[in-house]
């Protein structure tokens, strides 16, 4: 019910996940997957961010960071495979 608190918690969760994407991917089961599911749930919250919108814009930078980290890890695996 309290949109300000929900917005604050959403920002904290997304920032935590954004700054620890490598750890999320390294420990995907079970904790990384649970945190990613939490961010997915946050994207559907109806909030006023900055106007009548869903909370999905809060998580944009997390998804970009996660994609970049995944690509980096994949490239490293491919390089190690070729050796």
Tab-separated table of N, CA and C in Angstrom:
chain	number	residue	atom	x	y	z
A	1	UNK	N	0.809	-1.203	0.000
A	1	UNK	CA	0.000	0.000	0.000
A	1	UNK	C	0.851	1.264	0.000
A	2	UNK	N	1.943	1.262	0.738
A	2	UNK	CA	2.791	2.439	0.831
A	2	UNK	C	3.735	2.487	-0.372
A	3	UNK	N	3.384	3.298	-1.362
A	3	UNK	CA	4.147	3.345	-2.604
A	3	UNK	C	5.555	3.880	-2.411
A	4	UNK	N	5.739	4.815	-1.488
A	4	UNK	CA	7.084	5.354	-1.248
A	4	UNK	C	8.014	4.276	-0.704
A	5	UNK	N	7.539	3.478	0.228
A	5	UNK	CA	8.357	2.392	0.780
A	5	UNK	C	8.639	1.344	-0.286
A	6	UNK	N	7.627	1.010	-1.053
A	6	UNK	CA	7.787	0.022	-2.117
A	6	UNK	C	8.784	0.504	-3.163
A	7	UNK	N	8.737	1.767	-3.495
A	7	UNK	CA	9.680	2.343	-4.449
A	7	UNK	C	11.104	2.277	-3.895
A	8	UNK	N	11.271	2.610	-2.617
A	8	UNK	CA	12.589	2.557	-1.991
A	8	UNK	C	13.157	1.152	-1.960
A	9	UNK	N	12.347	0.180	-1.577
A	9	UNK	CA	12.785	-1.216	-1.538
A	9	UNK	C	13.113	-1.706	-2.946
A	10	UNK	N	12.310	-1.314	-3.914
A	10	UNK	CA	12.561	-1.703	-5.307
A	10	UNK	C	13.908	-1.182	-5.782
A	11	UNK	N	14.219	0.068	-5.460
A	11	UNK	CA	15.504	0.645	-5.857
A	11	UNK	C	16.663	-0.071	-5.186
A	12	UNK	N	16.503	-0.434	-3.913
A	12	UNK	CA	17.572	-1.131	-3.187
A	12	UNK	C	17.826	-2.507	-3.793
A	13	UNK	N	16.763	-3.259	-4.040
A	13	UNK	CA	16.910	-4.611	-4.607
A	13	UNK	C	17.553	-4.547	-5.989
A	14	UNK	N	17.090	-3.633	-6.830
A	14	UNK	CA	17.645	-3.526	-8.182
A	14	UNK	C	19.103	-3.078	-8.142
A	15	UNK	N	19.447	-2.143	-7.256
A	15	UNK	CA	20.834	-1.697	-7.142
A	15	UNK	C	21.723	-2.820	-6.630
A	16	UNK	N	21.258	-3.559	-5.649
A	16	UNK	CA	22.024	-4.695	-5.125
A	16	UNK	C	22.302	-5.707	-6.227
A	17	UNK	N	21.268	-6.057	-6.959
A	17	UNK	CA	21.434	-7.033	-8.040
A	17	UNK	C	22.316	-6.483	-9.160
A	18	UNK	N	22.168	-5.196	-9.464
A	18	UNK	CA	22.959	-4.594	-10.544
A	18	UNK	C	24.447	-4.620	-10.228
A	19	UNK	N	24.803	-4.388	-8.984
A	19	UNK	CA	26.215	-4.311	-8.611
A	19	UNK	C	26.837	-5.672	-8.329
A	20	UNK	N	26.035	-6.707	-8.332
A	20	UNK	CA	26.552	-8.047	-8.056
A	20	UNK	C	26.102	-9.049	-9.119
A	21	UNK	N	26.099	-8.620	-10.377
A	21	UNK	CA	25.638	-9.501	-11.453
A	21	UNK	C	26.534	-10.721	-11.612
A	22	UNK	N	27.838	-10.551	-11.437
A	22	UNK	CA	28.759	-11.693	-11.577
A	22	UNK	C	28.448	-12.747	-10.513
A	23	UNK	N	28.195	-12.312	-9.297
A	23	UNK	CA	27.849	-13.237	-8.223
A	23	UNK	C	26.504	-13.913	-8.492
A	24	UNK	N	25.545	-13.146	-9.004
A	24	UNK	CA	24.243	-13.730	-9.340
A	24	UNK	C	24.384	-14.846	-10.365
A	25	UNK	N	25.203	-14.610	-11.375
A	25	UNK	CA	25.378	-15.621	-12.417
A	25	UNK	C	26.220	-16.798	-11.924
A	26	UNK	N	27.195	-16.526	-11.069
A	26	UNK	CA	28.038	-17.605	-10.554
A	26	UNK	C	27.271	-18.504	-9.593
A	27	UNK	N	26.367	-17.927	-8.834
A	27	UNK	CA	25.584	-18.675	-7.838
A	27	UNK	C	24.106	-18.657	-8.223
A	28	UNK	N	23.833	-18.982	-9.479
A	28	UNK	CA	22.466	-18.873	-9.998
A	28	UNK	C	21.485	-19.756	-9.238
A	29	UNK	N	21.928	-20.927	-8.805
A	29	UNK	CA	21.048	-21.813	-8.043
A	29	UNK	C	21.464	-21.833	-6.601
A	30	UNK	N	20.589	-21.637	-5.685
A	30	UNK	CA	19.208	-21.183	-5.811
A	30	UNK	C	19.067	-19.673	-5.632
A	31	UNK	N	20.093	-19.012	-5.061
A	31	UNK	CA	19.916	-17.623	-4.634
A	31	UNK	C	19.877	-16.631	-5.781
A	32	UNK	N	20.721	-16.801	-6.768
A	32	UNK	CA	20.719	-15.876	-7.897
A	32	UNK	C	19.392	-15.886	-8.629
A	33	UNK	N	18.842	-17.070	-8.827
A	33	UNK	CA	17.549	-17.183	-9.517
A	33	UNK	C	16.439	-16.517	-8.708
A	34	UNK	N	16.509	-16.628	-7.385
A	34	UNK	CA	15.486	-16.002	-6.550
A	34	UNK	C	15.557	-14.481	-6.621
A	35	UNK	N	16.767	-13.941	-6.637
A	35	UNK	CA	16.902	-12.488	-6.751
A	35	UNK	C	16.447	-11.994	-8.113
A	36	UNK	N	16.757	-12.736	-9.151
A	36	UNK	CA	16.303	-12.353	-10.485
A	36	UNK	C	14.775	-12.407	-10.556
A	37	UNK	N	14.168	-13.404	-9.941
A	37	UNK	CA	12.707	-13.488	-9.882
A	37	UNK	C	12.123	-12.292	-9.126
A	38	UNK	N	12.824	-11.842	-8.078
A	38	UNK	CA	12.362	-10.688	-7.320
A	38	UNK	C	12.376	-9.429	-8.194
A	39	UNK	N	13.420	-9.265	-8.986
A	39	UNK	CA	13.481	-8.108	-9.894
A	39	UNK	C	12.372	-8.204	-10.936
A	40	UNK	N	12.114	-9.399	-11.439
A	40	UNK	CA	11.007	-9.564	-12.388
A	40	UNK	C	9.673	-9.164	-11.767
A	41	UNK	N	9.480	-9.526	-10.515
A	41	UNK	CA	8.237	-9.165	-9.839
A	41	UNK	C	8.141	-7.655	-9.645
A	42	UNK	N	9.279	-7.022	-9.347
A	42	UNK	CA	9.300	-5.574	-9.156
A	42	UNK	C	8.849	-4.845	-10.418
A	43	UNK	N	9.195	-5.373	-11.580
A	43	UNK	CA	8.851	-4.684	-12.830
A	43	UNK	C	7.348	-4.561	-13.041
A	44	UNK	N	6.569	-5.372	-12.357
A	44	UNK	CA	5.117	-5.311	-12.546
A	44	UNK	C	4.410	-4.462	-11.498
A	45	UNK	N	5.135	-3.945	-10.504
A	45	UNK	CA	4.493	-3.135	-9.469
A	45	UNK	C	3.960	-1.840	-10.052
A	46	UNK	N	2.703	-1.504	-9.748
A	46	UNK	CA	2.172	-0.217	-10.199
A	46	UNK	C	2.650	0.897	-9.262
A	47	UNK	N	3.525	1.742	-9.757
A	47	UNK	CA	4.049	2.849	-8.963
A	47	UNK	C	3.941	4.146	-9.728
A	48	UNK	N	4.247	5.221	-9.072
A	48	UNK	CA	4.328	6.511	-9.741
A	48	UNK	C	5.803	6.811	-9.930
A	49	UNK	N	6.344	6.420	-11.052
A	49	UNK	CA	7.780	6.568	-11.322
A	49	UNK	C	8.001	7.148	-12.684
A	50	UNK	N	8.198	8.351	-12.894
A	50	UNK	CA	7.909	9.541	-12.096
A	50	UNK	C	6.454	9.959	-12.233
A	51	UNK	N	5.739	9.317	-13.138
A	51	UNK	CA	4.305	9.575	-13.257
A	51	UNK	C	3.592	8.246	-13.101
A	52	UNK	N	2.373	8.150	-13.510
A	52	UNK	CA	1.601	6.918	-13.386
A	52	UNK	C	2.170	5.835	-14.295
A	53	UNK	N	3.153	5.096	-13.799
A	53	UNK	CA	3.792	4.048	-14.573
A	53	UNK	C	4.019	2.836	-13.683
A	54	UNK	N	4.479	1.790	-14.307
A	54	UNK	CA	4.921	0.624	-13.544
A	54	UNK	C	6.353	0.874	-13.087
A	55	UNK	N	6.847	0.020	-12.209
A	55	UNK	CA	8.194	0.191	-11.659
A	55	UNK	C	9.271	-0.350	-12.584
A	56	UNK	N	8.911	-0.808	-13.755
A	56	UNK	CA	9.890	-1.435	-14.646
A	56	UNK	C	11.086	-0.557	-15.002
A	57	UNK	N	10.960	0.771	-15.149
A	57	UNK	CA	12.156	1.563	-15.477
A	57	UNK	C	13.258	1.476	-14.417
A	58	UNK	N	12.897	1.180	-13.185
A	58	UNK	CA	13.878	1.077	-12.110
A	58	UNK	C	14.873	-0.042	-12.399
A	59	UNK	N	14.423	-1.094	-13.049
A	59	UNK	CA	15.266	-2.271	-13.254
A	59	UNK	C	16.042	-2.261	-14.567
A	60	UNK	N	15.890	-1.233	-15.396
A	60	UNK	CA	16.567	-1.227	-16.700
A	60	UNK	C	18.067	-1.418	-16.584
A	61	UNK	N	18.704	-0.673	-15.706
A	61	UNK	CA	20.165	-0.767	-15.613
A	61	UNK	C	20.596	-2.143	-15.115
A	62	UNK	N	19.779	-2.776	-14.277
A	62	UNK	CA	20.106	-4.142	-13.846
A	62	UNK	C	20.116	-5.091	-15.031
A	63	UNK	N	19.104	-5.022	-15.882
A	63	UNK	CA	19.029	-5.947	-17.021
A	63	UNK	C	20.195	-5.734	-17.980
A	64	UNK	N	20.588	-4.474	-18.202
A	64	UNK	CA	21.752	-4.210	-19.057
A	64	UNK	C	23.027	-4.756	-18.432
A	65	UNK	N	23.190	-4.555	-17.131
A	65	UNK	CA	24.379	-5.062	-16.438
A	65	UNK	C	24.424	-6.580	-16.465
A	66	UNK	N	23.272	-7.209	-16.262
A	66	UNK	CA	23.207	-8.667	-16.282
A	66	UNK	C	23.565	-9.201	-17.667
A	67	UNK	N	23.051	-8.569	-18.699
A	67	UNK	CA	23.365	-8.984	-20.066
A	67	UNK	C	24.852	-8.811	-20.361
A	68	UNK	N	25.429	-7.687	-19.969
A	68	UNK	CA	26.860	-7.456	-20.199
A	68	UNK	C	27.710	-8.486	-19.470
A	69	UNK	N	27.366	-8.773	-18.235
A	69	UNK	CA	28.131	-9.755	-17.467
A	69	UNK	C	27.998	-11.149	-18.066
A	70	UNK	N	26.813	-11.482	-18.508
A	70	UNK	CA	26.601	-12.784	-19.141
A	70	UNK	C	27.435	-12.896	-20.411
A	71	UNK	N	27.430	-11.852	-21.230
A	71	UNK	CA	28.229	-11.858	-22.462
A	71	UNK	C	29.719	-11.963	-22.150
A	72	UNK	N	30.174	-11.256	-21.136
A	72	UNK	CA	31.579	-11.313	-20.738
A	72	UNK	C	31.963	-12.711	-20.290
A	73	UNK	N	31.121	-13.324	-19.462
A	73	UNK	CA	31.400	-14.674	-18.984
A	73	UNK	C	31.387	-15.664	-20.141
A	74	UNK	N	30.473	-15.482	-21.068
A	74	UNK	CA	30.386	-16.368	-22.225
A	74	UNK	C	31.631	-16.235	-23.100
A	75	UNK	N	32.094	-15.007	-23.325
A	75	UNK	CA	33.312	-14.795	-24.112
A	75	UNK	C	34.522	-15.413	-23.428
A	76	UNK	N	34.595	-15.295	-22.112
A	76	UNK	CA	35.710	-15.887	-21.379
A	76	UNK	C	35.689	-17.412	-21.494
A	77	UNK	N	34.516	-17.989	-21.427
A	77	UNK	CA	34.396	-19.453	-21.575
A	77	UNK	C	34.821	-19.887	-22.970
A	78	UNK	N	34.439	-19.128	-23.985
A	78	UNK	CA	34.805	-19.468	-25.355
A	78	UNK	C	36.315	-19.359	-25.552
A	79	UNK	N	36.934	-18.351	-24.958
A	79	UNK	CA	38.371	-18.199	-25.073
A	79	UNK	C	39.098	-19.342	-24.372
A	80	UNK	N	38.627	-19.721	-23.207
A	80	UNK	CA	39.246	-20.828	-22.463
A	80	UNK	C	39.024	-22.154	-23.169
A	81	UNK	N	37.924	-22.296	-23.857
A	81	UNK	CA	37.602	-23.542	-24.592
A	81	UNK	C	38.576	-23.724	-25.747
A	82	UNK	N	38.955	-22.615	-26.376
A	82	UNK	CA	39.841	-22.677	-27.528
A	82	UNK	C	41.291	-22.962	-27.178
A	83	UNK	N	41.648	-22.860	-25.925
A	83	UNK	CA	43.047	-23.082	-25.525
A	83	UNK	C	43.386	-24.520	-25.420
